[in-house]
Amino acid sequence: MAKVNLSELVEAYDGQGDEFGYYLDTATGEVLLLEDSLLGEVEDNLAALLDPTVSDLQIEELIDTQGFMVSFSPEELRRIARAYDETLTKVRPPDSREDYRIMEDFVRTIDDGQIKDDIIYAMSGRGAFRRFKDKLYSVDLLGAYFDFREKALFDFAREWCEYRGLEYEGALETGKQDDGRQVVQVSQMSNAQVASAEQAELETWYQQYRDKIGAFGLFFKAMEFDQATIAPKEGLPYTNRMMSTFQDDYFSYATDPAHIAKIEALFAATEDATLKRELSLRLRGLNQIAKLPKELYLDYQNAVVESQQCWEAAKAANDYAAFKPHLLGLIEKKKACLTYFDTAGSDYDFLLDEYEMGMTAQAYDAFFARIKEHLAPLIARIRQSGVVIDDAALHQDYDLAGQKAFTKVIKAALQFDPARAYLAESVHPFCTFYSGKDVRMTTKYEADNVTSSAMSVAHEYGHALYGLQVNPDYENTTLADDIGSAMHESQSRLIENHIGRSKAFWVSLYPKLQELFPGQLAGVDLDGFITMLNRSKPGLIRIEADELTYPLHILIRYEIEREIFDGQVDLDQLDLLWADKYEQYLGVRPATHSEGIMQDVHWSCAYYGYFPTYALGSAFAAQFYHAMRRDIDVDAALLEGRFEEIAAWLAEHVHTYGARYSFDEVLVKATGESFNPDYYIDYLVDKYTKLYQLD
């Protein structure tokens, strides 16, 4: 009788799926991975497959006719059929009770009483398995548990074989004690050699897993970009259905417990700090969505797509009544998802941390308190000063063809590389990343605002440049994909504001803008244009806001989101709450929903917790820019058309790290100190005090 390889059997325990499983052929000792549908078809055609008078050609015709088992030859199908009929046994892993017993046995080995009590507490109630592993990770015992569990599974496999009278071998070999009883002994390979081989195997598997997840991601990004830019609207329902099918496949593959277990095992085994960081970010995301029932996950994803598409049409028609059910429904679905997550603080803290790790409502409250303390009074002083900057010249009728021609000028100044970047149009500007050498961004054009598209191109190119300059070794890893939103916004806000609104940037560009629009700008000199470009005036539209009032636009959204997820607001009155807060903080009130609650795409996409990162990122930008000016002559680089010097500084001090380090670690590396909001506040106070001559 052939011997069963115990290592293969143990691997099979953690590799079972919803639609496939591992089977042991007791005649050959082989462990086979087979789809349930395949075995069903083998059973349906068993007589033909076992009949020696049925030729290989007839078997191939059967395959062609039914379209099943196309990856198997007739000989392989016959072998599977014979095993199915006589020697095939389903490999059934330990059930949840046995897994729980292994957990309990491991806890008994822990000497530290407090840690033991904490882990026992974590094992109680719903979500015990996940909380157990999270707690072990926090006290650096996860690797020890995986070693303990592996030994227990080998014992389980050995006992399973002995019960069925099967001989076994593998990484663990059989032997005899003096009493003749069969036992397991260590193979001739050393523990270090075994561990190294297993780790290498895990790393090879993980690369394949990562590539497949990347392929799913590329598909979703491509379809979303297409839908937001050029896709015919009539085709969206069909496209949505097809995307839903891929979401189903993605969820099943990404969150397969066997896959997550392998990632956790690799995390425990590796001593490579960079890989460990990459794996921790991967597990951070997987361990959240894996807790959701697939039906809820798919329903939520479909709701997001439908909400976003409804928002686009409703905003154009100023039809909040059409969008409102989608918005409120999406909020409720997000809340339903949150019930499955282990939120250490409030639900809103959990959402904030998703977009910038380590940030909480308490941290944002302190940050926004500084904004209200120092910037709100400055805005009031400007209003009371009576100084008015008339920027009407920038809000005349500017034909879109001329604006699009000027976009080429802006792109040239930023050294936009068409071989690696692409610009399209959409209702709301955004940037997405296909790879480290392929970024897609969009802008929008306003007929009565000649600088709107220029500023949005600068903003989105800040995002694009970040993606293009991440360490190429991080391609298709979480170190490139999971950069915090505040860090990303720091780069878009830096290019848009510190660079894009500076006089040095416009010295060579403004004459070209005047050439395109001589009638509108003939009487406006460069200094006058720069003054208009930087004027401060409370308005309704966030993406058109000046630097000084911008953080108050974010504060409004932050406060509303916090109230939504703390359950302190009547969702039916969100549009009125929005209008009231604009009147409270900026002294303006939206006349339409399109310039009010429907102006941003974020809530239609369920990006709850994202908005605060715009203000935090603006503060990061000021600190980065201060350090950049200390190291290089930024104005000279802009005046002489050497934007590559600015890009190179950002690459070296910020972009190359990707998500390898936390935002504060990157700030320390780039600027020499931890996050300090004083740079942001001082920058704005100094700039607008001078601009409005308040000294």
JSON list of C-alpha atoms in Angstrom, two decimals, residues 214-391:
[
{"chain": "A", "resi": 214, "resn": "GLY", "atom": "CA", "xyz": [-3.49, 42.63, -8.61]},
{"chain": "A", "resi": 215, "resn": "ALA", "atom": "CA", "xyz": [-5.27, 41.34, -11.71]},
{"chain": "A", "resi": 216, "resn": "PHE", "atom": "CA", "xyz": [-8.64, 41.69, -10.01]},
{"chain": "A", "resi": 217, "resn": "GLY", "atom": "CA", "xyz": [-7.70, 45.21, -8.91]},
{"chain": "A", "resi": 218, "resn": "LEU", "atom": "CA", "xyz": [-6.60, 46.22, -12.39]},
{"chain": "A", "resi": 219, "resn": "PHE", "atom": "CA", "xyz": [-9.92, 45.06, -13.83]},
{"chain": "A", "resi": 220, "resn": "PHE", "atom": "CA", "xyz": [-11.97, 47.04, -11.29]},
{"chain": "A", "resi": 221, "resn": "LYS", "atom": "CA", "xyz": [-9.86, 50.18, -11.75]},
{"chain": "A", "resi": 222, "resn": "ALA", "atom": "CA", "xyz": [-10.07, 49.98, -15.53]},
{"chain": "A", "resi": 223, "resn": "MET", "atom": "CA", "xyz": [-13.82, 49.53, -15.50]},
{"chain": "A", "resi": 224, "resn": "GLU", "atom": "CA", "xyz": [-14.39, 52.32, -12.96]},
{"chain": "A", "resi": 225, "resn": "PHE", "atom": "CA", "xyz": [-12.22, 54.73, -14.94]},
{"chain": "A", "resi": 226, "resn": "ASP", "atom": "CA", "xyz": [-14.03, 53.78, -18.12]},
{"chain": "A", "resi": 227, "resn": "GLN", "atom": "CA", "xyz": [-17.45, 54.26, -16.50]},
{"chain": "A", "resi": 228, "resn": "ALA", "atom": "CA", "xyz": [-16.50, 57.68, -15.16]},
{"chain": "A", "resi": 229, "resn": "THR", "atom": "CA", "xyz": [-15.11, 58.95, -18.46]},
{"chain": "A", "resi": 230, "resn": "ILE", "atom": "CA", "xyz": [-16.12, 57.47, -21.82]},
{"chain": "A", "resi": 231, "resn": "ALA", "atom": "CA", "xyz": [-18.52, 54.58, -21.20]},
{"chain": "A", "resi": 232, "resn": "PRO", "atom": "CA", "xyz": [-21.96, 54.94, -22.89]},
{"chain": "A", "resi": 233, "resn": "LYS", "atom": "CA", "xyz": [-24.56, 55.31, -20.14]},
{"chain": "A", "resi": 234, "resn": "GLU", "atom": "CA", "xyz": [-26.95, 52.79, -21.69]},
{"chain": "A", "resi": 235, "resn": "GLY", "atom": "CA", "xyz": [-24.36, 50.08, -21.26]},
{"chain": "A", "resi": 236, "resn": "LEU", "atom": "CA", "xyz": [-23.83, 50.59, -17.53]},
{"chain": "A", "resi": 237, "resn": "PRO", "atom": "CA", "xyz": [-26.41, 48.05, -16.24]},
{"chain": "A", "resi": 238, "resn": "TYR", "atom": "CA", "xyz": [-24.74, 45.23, -18.19]},
{"chain": "A", "resi": 239, "resn": "THR", "atom": "CA", "xyz": [-21.27, 46.36, -17.12]},
{"chain": "A", "resi": 240, "resn": "ASN", "atom": "CA", "xyz": [-22.42, 46.49, -13.50]},
{"chain": "A", "resi": 241, "resn": "ARG", "atom": "CA", "xyz": [-23.66, 42.90, -13.70]},
{"chain": "A", "resi": 242, "resn": "MET", "atom": "CA", "xyz": [-20.37, 41.70, -15.09]},
{"chain": "A", "resi": 243, "resn": "MET", "atom": "CA", "xyz": [-18.41, 43.59, -12.43]},
{"chain": "A", "resi": 244, "resn": "SER", "atom": "CA", "xyz": [-20.58, 41.98, -9.77]},
{"chain": "A", "resi": 245, "resn": "THR", "atom": "CA", "xyz": [-19.55, 38.56, -11.06]},
{"chain": "A", "resi": 246, "resn": "PHE", "atom": "CA", "xyz": [-15.90, 39.47, -10.68]},
{"chain": "A", "resi": 247, "resn": "GLN", "atom": "CA", "xyz": [-16.56, 40.89, -7.21]},
{"chain": "A", "resi": 248, "resn": "ASP", "atom": "CA", "xyz": [-17.92, 37.48, -6.24]},
{"chain": "A", "resi": 249, "resn": "ASP", "atom": "CA", "xyz": [-14.80, 35.74, -7.56]},
{"chain": "A", "resi": 250, "resn": "TYR", "atom": "CA", "xyz": [-12.52, 38.30, -5.93]},
{"chain": "A", "resi": 251, "resn": "PHE", "atom": "CA", "xyz": [-14.15, 37.94, -2.53]},
{"chain": "A", "resi": 252, "resn": "SER", "atom": "CA", "xyz": [-13.98, 34.13, -2.62]},
{"chain": "A", "resi": 253, "resn": "TYR", "atom": "CA", "xyz": [-10.33, 34.08, -3.66]},
{"chain": "A", "resi": 254, "resn": "ALA", "atom": "CA", "xyz": [-9.05, 36.95, -1.52]},
{"chain": "A", "resi": 255, "resn": "THR", "atom": "CA", "xyz": [-10.72, 35.87, 1.71]},
{"chain": "A", "resi": 256, "resn": "ASP", "atom": "CA", "xyz": [-10.32, 32.11, 1.38]},
{"chain": "A", "resi": 257, "resn": "PRO", "atom": "CA", "xyz": [-9.41, 31.07, 4.97]},
{"chain": "A", "resi": 258, "resn": "ALA", "atom": "CA", "xyz": [-6.64, 28.85, 3.62]},
{"chain": "A", "resi": 259, "resn": "HIS", "atom": "CA", "xyz": [-5.10, 31.81, 1.81]},
{"chain": "A", "resi": 260, "resn": "ILE", "atom": "CA", "xyz": [-5.30, 34.06, 4.84]},
{"chain": "A", "resi": 261, "resn": "ALA", "atom": "CA", "xyz": [-3.76, 31.31, 6.97]},
{"chain": "A", "resi": 262, "resn": "LYS", "atom": "CA", "xyz": [-0.82, 31.05, 4.55]},
{"chain": "A", "resi": 263, "resn": "ILE", "atom": "CA", "xyz": [-0.29, 34.82, 4.63]},
{"chain": "A", "resi": 264, "resn": "GLU", "atom": "CA", "xyz": [-0.35, 34.73, 8.42]},
{"chain": "A", "resi": 265, "resn": "ALA", "atom": "CA", "xyz": [2.13, 31.85, 8.40]},
{"chain": "A", "resi": 266, "resn": "LEU", "atom": "CA", "xyz": [4.46, 33.77, 6.09]},
{"chain": "A", "resi": 267, "resn": "PHE", "atom": "CA", "xyz": [4.13, 36.83, 8.31]},
{"chain": "A", "resi": 268, "resn": "ALA", "atom": "CA", "xyz": [5.12, 34.74, 11.32]},
{"chain": "A", "resi": 269, "resn": "ALA", "atom": "CA", "xyz": [8.02, 33.07, 9.50]},
{"chain": "A", "resi": 270, "resn": "THR", "atom": "CA", "xyz": [9.72, 35.96, 7.71]},
{"chain": "A", "resi": 271, "resn": "GLU", "atom": "CA", "xyz": [12.33, 38.17, 9.30]},
{"chain": "A", "resi": 272, "resn": "ASP", "atom": "CA", "xyz": [12.36, 40.57, 6.34]},
{"chain": "A", "resi": 273, "resn": "ALA", "atom": "CA", "xyz": [11.05, 43.84, 7.80]},
{"chain": "A", "resi": 274, "resn": "THR", "atom": "CA", "xyz": [9.85, 45.15, 4.43]},
{"chain": "A", "resi": 275, "resn": "LEU", "atom": "CA", "xyz": [7.94, 41.97, 3.62]},
{"chain": "A", "resi": 276, "resn": "LYS", "atom": "CA", "xyz": [6.55, 41.90, 7.15]},
{"chain": "A", "resi": 277, "resn": "ARG", "atom": "CA", "xyz": [5.19, 45.43, 6.69]},
{"chain": "A", "resi": 278, "resn": "GLU", "atom": "CA", "xyz": [3.69, 44.48, 3.33]},
{"chain": "A", "resi": 279, "resn": "LEU", "atom": "CA", "xyz": [2.03, 41.41, 4.82]},
{"chain": "A", "resi": 280, "resn": "SER", "atom": "CA", "xyz": [0.69, 43.32, 7.83]},
{"chain": "A", "resi": 281, "resn": "LEU", "atom": "CA", "xyz": [-1.00, 45.83, 5.51]},
{"chain": "A", "resi": 282, "resn": "ARG", "atom": "CA", "xyz": [-2.40, 42.97, 3.43]},
{"chain": "A", "resi": 283, "resn": "LEU", "atom": "CA", "xyz": [-3.79, 41.24, 6.50]},
{"chain": "A", "resi": 284, "resn": "ARG", "atom": "CA", "xyz": [-5.18, 44.51, 7.82]},
{"chain": "A", "resi": 285, "resn": "GLY", "atom": "CA", "xyz": [-7.43, 44.78, 4.80]},
{"chain": "A", "resi": 286, "resn": "LEU", "atom": "CA", "xyz": [-8.22, 41.08, 4.39]},
{"chain": "A", "resi": 287, "resn": "ASN", "atom": "CA", "xyz": [-9.12, 40.52, 8.00]},
{"chain": "A", "resi": 288, "resn": "GLN", "atom": "CA", "xyz": [-11.83, 43.15, 7.66]},
{"chain": "A", "resi": 289, "resn": "ILE", "atom": "CA", "xyz": [-13.63, 42.06, 4.52]},
{"chain": "A", "resi": 290, "resn": "ALA", "atom": "CA", "xyz": [-13.20, 38.39, 5.45]},
{"chain": "A", "resi": 291, "resn": "LYS", "atom": "CA", "xyz": [-15.51, 38.99, 8.40]},
{"chain": "A", "resi": 292, "resn": "LEU", "atom": "CA", "xyz": [-18.36, 40.03, 6.12]},
{"chain": "A", "resi": 293, "resn": "PRO", "atom": "CA", "xyz": [-20.85, 37.51, 4.76]},
{"chain": "A", "resi": 294, "resn": "LYS", "atom": "CA", "xyz": [-20.32, 37.29, 1.02]},
{"chain": "A", "resi": 295, "resn": "GLU", "atom": "CA", "xyz": [-23.92, 38.30, 0.35]},
{"chain": "A", "resi": 296, "resn": "LEU", "atom": "CA", "xyz": [-23.52, 41.50, 2.37]},
{"chain": "A", "resi": 297, "resn": "TYR", "atom": "CA", "xyz": [-20.20, 42.31, 0.71]},
{"chain": "A", "resi": 298, "resn": "LEU", "atom": "CA", "xyz": [-21.61, 41.89, -2.79]},
{"chain": "A", "resi": 299, "resn": "ASP", "atom": "CA", "xyz": [-24.78, 43.80, -1.96]},
{"chain": "A", "resi": 300, "resn": "TYR", "atom": "CA", "xyz": [-22.67, 46.64, -0.58]},
{"chain": "A", "resi": 301, "resn": "GLN", "atom": "CA", "xyz": [-20.39, 46.75, -3.64]},
{"chain": "A", "resi": 302, "resn": "ASN", "atom": "CA", "xyz": [-23.37, 46.79, -6.00]},
{"chain": "A", "resi": 303, "resn": "ALA", "atom": "CA", "xyz": [-24.97, 49.56, -3.97]},
{"chain": "A", "resi": 304, "resn": "VAL", "atom": "CA", "xyz": [-21.80, 51.66, -4.26]},
{"chain": "A", "resi": 305, "resn": "VAL", "atom": "CA", "xyz": [-21.74, 51.33, -8.06]},
{"chain": "A", "resi": 306, "resn": "GLU", "atom": "CA", "xyz": [-25.43, 52.18, -8.41]},
{"chain": "A", "resi": 307, "resn": "SER", "atom": "CA", "xyz": [-25.11, 55.10, -5.97]},
{"chain": "A", "resi": 308, "resn": "GLN", "atom": "CA", "xyz": [-22.16, 56.62, -7.81]},
{"chain": "A", "resi": 309, "resn": "GLN", "atom": "CA", "xyz": [-23.90, 56.42, -11.17]},
{"chain": "A", "resi": 310, "resn": "CYS", "atom": "CA", "xyz": [-27.12, 57.88, -9.77]},
{"chain": "A", "resi": 311, "resn": "TRP", "atom": "CA", "xyz": [-25.14, 60.71, -8.15]},
{"chain": "A", "resi": 312, "resn": "GLU", "atom": "CA", "xyz": [-23.59, 61.72, -11.45]},
{"chain": "A", "resi": 313, "resn": "ALA", "atom": "CA", "xyz": [-26.99, 62.05, -13.14]},
{"chain": "A", "resi": 314, "resn": "ALA", "atom": "CA", "xyz": [-28.69, 63.58, -10.10]},
{"chain": "A", "resi": 315, "resn": "LYS", "atom": "CA", "xyz": [-26.00, 66.21, -9.64]},
{"chain": "A", "resi": 316, "resn": "ALA", "atom": "CA", "xyz": [-26.33, 67.29, -13.29]},
{"chain": "A", "resi": 317, "resn": "ALA", "atom": "CA", "xyz": [-30.12, 67.56, -12.86]},
{"chain": "A", "resi": 318, "resn": "ASN", "atom": "CA", "xyz": [-30.00, 69.00, -9.31]},
{"chain": "A", "resi": 319, "resn": "ASP", "atom": "CA", "xyz": [-32.28, 66.11, -8.31]},
{"chain": "A", "resi": 320, "resn": "TYR", "atom": "CA", "xyz": [-31.51, 65.25, -4.69]},
{"chain": "A", "resi": 321, "resn": "ALA", "atom": "CA", "xyz": [-34.79, 63.36, -4.39]},
{"chain": "A", "resi": 322, "resn": "ALA", "atom": "CA", "xyz": [-33.42, 60.77, -6.85]},
{"chain": "A", "resi": 323, "resn": "PHE", "atom": "CA", "xyz": [-30.06, 60.46, -5.10]},
{"chain": "A", "resi": 324, "resn": "LYS", "atom": "CA", "xyz": [-31.25, 60.59, -1.49]},
{"chain": "A", "resi": 325, "resn": "PRO", "atom": "CA", "xyz": [-32.43, 56.94, -1.26]},
{"chain": "A", "resi": 326, "resn": "HIS", "atom": "CA", "xyz": [-29.04, 55.78, -2.54]},
{"chain": "A", "resi": 327, "resn": "LEU", "atom": "CA", "xyz": [-27.15, 57.97, -0.08]},
{"chain": "A", "resi": 328, "resn": "LEU", "atom": "CA", "xyz": [-29.20, 56.94, 2.94]},
{"chain": "A", "resi": 329, "resn": "GLY", "atom": "CA", "xyz": [-29.21, 53.29, 1.87]},
{"chain": "A", "resi": 330, "resn": "LEU", "atom": "CA", "xyz": [-25.45, 53.30, 1.46]},
{"chain": "A", "resi": 331, "resn": "ILE", "atom": "CA", "xyz": [-24.96, 54.79, 4.92]},
{"chain": "A", "resi": 332, "resn": "GLU", "atom": "CA", "xyz": [-27.12, 52.06, 6.43]},
{"chain": "A", "resi": 333, "resn": "LYS", "atom": "CA", "xyz": [-25.23, 49.35, 4.53]},
{"chain": "A", "resi": 334, "resn": "LYS", "atom": "CA", "xyz": [-21.92, 50.78, 5.76]},
{"chain": "A", "resi": 335, "resn": "LYS", "atom": "CA", "xyz": [-23.25, 50.69, 9.31]},
{"chain": "A", "resi": 336, "resn": "ALA", "atom": "CA", "xyz": [-24.35, 47.09, 8.79]},
{"chain": "A", "resi": 337, "resn": "CYS", "atom": "CA", "xyz": [-20.83, 46.19, 7.65]},
{"chain": "A", "resi": 338, "resn": "LEU", "atom": "CA", "xyz": [-19.34, 47.85, 10.71]},
{"chain": "A", "resi": 339, "resn": "THR", "atom": "CA", "xyz": [-21.25, 45.48, 13.02]},
{"chain": "A", "resi": 340, "resn": "TYR", "atom": "CA", "xyz": [-18.99, 42.66, 11.80]},
{"chain": "A", "resi": 341, "resn": "PHE", "atom": "CA", "xyz": [-15.75, 44.50, 12.51]},
{"chain": "A", "resi": 342, "resn": "ASP", "atom": "CA", "xyz": [-13.84, 44.69, 15.78]},
{"chain": "A", "resi": 343, "resn": "THR", "atom": "CA", "xyz": [-13.88, 48.46, 16.27]},
{"chain": "A", "resi": 344, "resn": "ALA", "atom": "CA", "xyz": [-11.69, 49.26, 19.25]},
{"chain": "A", "resi": 345, "resn": "GLY", "atom": "CA", "xyz": [-13.07, 52.80, 19.53]},
{"chain": "A", "resi": 346, "resn": "SER", "atom": "CA", "xyz": [-16.12, 54.29, 17.87]},
{"chain": "A", "resi": 347, "resn": "ASP", "atom": "CA", "xyz": [-17.35, 53.28, 14.42]},
{"chain": "A", "resi": 348, "resn": "TYR", "atom": "CA", "xyz": [-16.13, 56.61, 13.07]},
{"chain": "A", "resi": 349, "resn": "ASP", "atom": "CA", "xyz": [-12.69, 56.06, 14.59]},
{"chain": "A", "resi": 350, "resn": "PHE", "atom": "CA", "xyz": [-12.57, 52.81, 12.63]},
{"chain": "A", "resi": 351, "resn": "LEU", "atom": "CA", "xyz": [-13.44, 54.61, 9.39]},
{"chain": "A", "resi": 352, "resn": "LEU", "atom": "CA", "xyz": [-10.89, 57.36, 10.00]},
{"chain": "A", "resi": 353, "resn": "ASP", "atom": "CA", "xyz": [-8.18, 54.78, 10.62]},
{"chain": "A", "resi": 354, "resn": "GLU", "atom": "CA", "xyz": [-9.02, 53.06, 7.32]},
{"chain": "A", "resi": 355, "resn": "TYR", "atom": "CA", "xyz": [-7.91, 56.15, 5.39]},
{"chain": "A", "resi": 356, "resn": "GLU", "atom": "CA", "xyz": [-4.95, 57.17, 7.55]},
{"chain": "A", "resi": 357, "resn": "MET", "atom": "CA", "xyz": [-3.69, 54.62, 10.04]},
{"chain": "A", "resi": 358, "resn": "GLY", "atom": "CA", "xyz": [-3.48, 55.91, 13.57]},
{"chain": "A", "resi": 359, "resn": "MET", "atom": "CA", "xyz": [-5.92, 58.79, 13.16]},
{"chain": "A", "resi": 360, "resn": "THR", "atom": "CA", "xyz": [-8.95, 59.00, 15.43]},
{"chain": "A", "resi": 361, "resn": "ALA", "atom": "CA", "xyz": [-11.74, 61.49, 16.06]},
{"chain": "A", "resi": 362, "resn": "GLN", "atom": "CA", "xyz": [-9.84, 62.65, 19.13]},
{"chain": "A", "resi": 363, "resn": "ALA", "atom": "CA", "xyz": [-6.74, 63.40, 17.04]},
{"chain": "A", "resi": 364, "resn": "TYR", "atom": "CA", "xyz": [-8.79, 65.18, 14.37]},
{"chain": "A", "resi": 365, "resn": "ASP", "atom": "CA", "xyz": [-10.71, 67.14, 17.01]},
{"chain": "A", "resi": 366, "resn": "ALA", "atom": "CA", "xyz": [-7.41, 68.49, 18.32]},
{"chain": "A", "resi": 367, "resn": "PHE", "atom": "CA", "xyz": [-6.25, 69.34, 14.79]},
{"chain": "A", "resi": 368, "resn": "PHE", "atom": "CA", "xyz": [-9.49, 71.10, 13.82]},
{"chain": "A", "resi": 369, "resn": "ALA", "atom": "CA", "xyz": [-9.50, 72.94, 17.12]},
{"chain": "A", "resi": 370, "resn": "ARG", "atom": "CA", "xyz": [-6.22, 74.56, 16.04]},
{"chain": "A", "resi": 371, "resn": "ILE", "atom": "CA", "xyz": [-7.82, 75.43, 12.69]},
{"chain": "A", "resi": 372, "resn": "LYS", "atom": "CA", "xyz": [-10.78, 77.11, 14.38]},
{"chain": "A", "resi": 373, "resn": "GLU", "atom": "CA", "xyz": [-8.55, 78.86, 16.90]},
{"chain": "A", "resi": 374, "resn": "HIS", "atom": "CA", "xyz": [-6.11, 80.39, 14.40]},
{"chain": "A", "resi": 375, "resn": "LEU", "atom": "CA", "xyz": [-7.70, 80.45, 10.94]},
{"chain": "A", "resi": 376, "resn": "ALA", "atom": "CA", "xyz": [-11.35, 81.24, 11.64]},
{"chain": "A", "resi": 377, "resn": "PRO", "atom": "CA", "xyz": [-10.39, 84.59, 13.27]},
{"chain": "A", "resi": 378, "resn": "LEU", "atom": "CA", "xyz": [-8.15, 85.40, 10.28]},
{"chain": "A", "resi": 379, "resn": "ILE", "atom": "CA", "xyz": [-11.04, 84.77, 7.91]},
{"chain": "A", "resi": 380, "resn": "ALA", "atom": "CA", "xyz": [-13.17, 87.11, 10.04]},
{"chain": "A", "resi": 381, "resn": "ARG", "atom": "CA", "xyz": [-10.42, 89.78, 10.04]},
{"chain": "A", "resi": 382, "resn": "ILE", "atom": "CA", "xyz": [-10.24, 89.69, 6.25]},
{"chain": "A", "resi": 383, "resn": "ARG", "atom": "CA", "xyz": [-14.01, 90.05, 5.99]},
{"chain": "A", "resi": 384, "resn": "GLN", "atom": "CA", "xyz": [-14.01, 92.95, 8.46]},
{"chain": "A", "resi": 385, "resn": "SER", "atom": "CA", "xyz": [-11.00, 94.68, 6.86]},
{"chain": "A", "resi": 386, "resn": "GLY", "atom": "CA", "xyz": [-13.04, 95.84, 3.91]},
{"chain": "A", "resi": 387, "resn": "VAL", "atom": "CA", "xyz": [-10.24, 94.80, 1.55]},
{"chain": "A", "resi": 388, "resn": "VAL", "atom": "CA", "xyz": [-11.81, 93.15, -1.48]},
{"chain": "A", "resi": 389, "resn": "ILE", "atom": "CA", "xyz": [-9.86, 91.39, -4.19]},
{"chain": "A", "resi": 390, "resn": "ASP", "atom": "CA", "xyz": [-11.91, 91.56, -7.36]},
{"chain": "A", "resi": 391, "resn": "ASP", "atom": "CA", "xyz": [-11.34, 88.37, -9.33]}
]
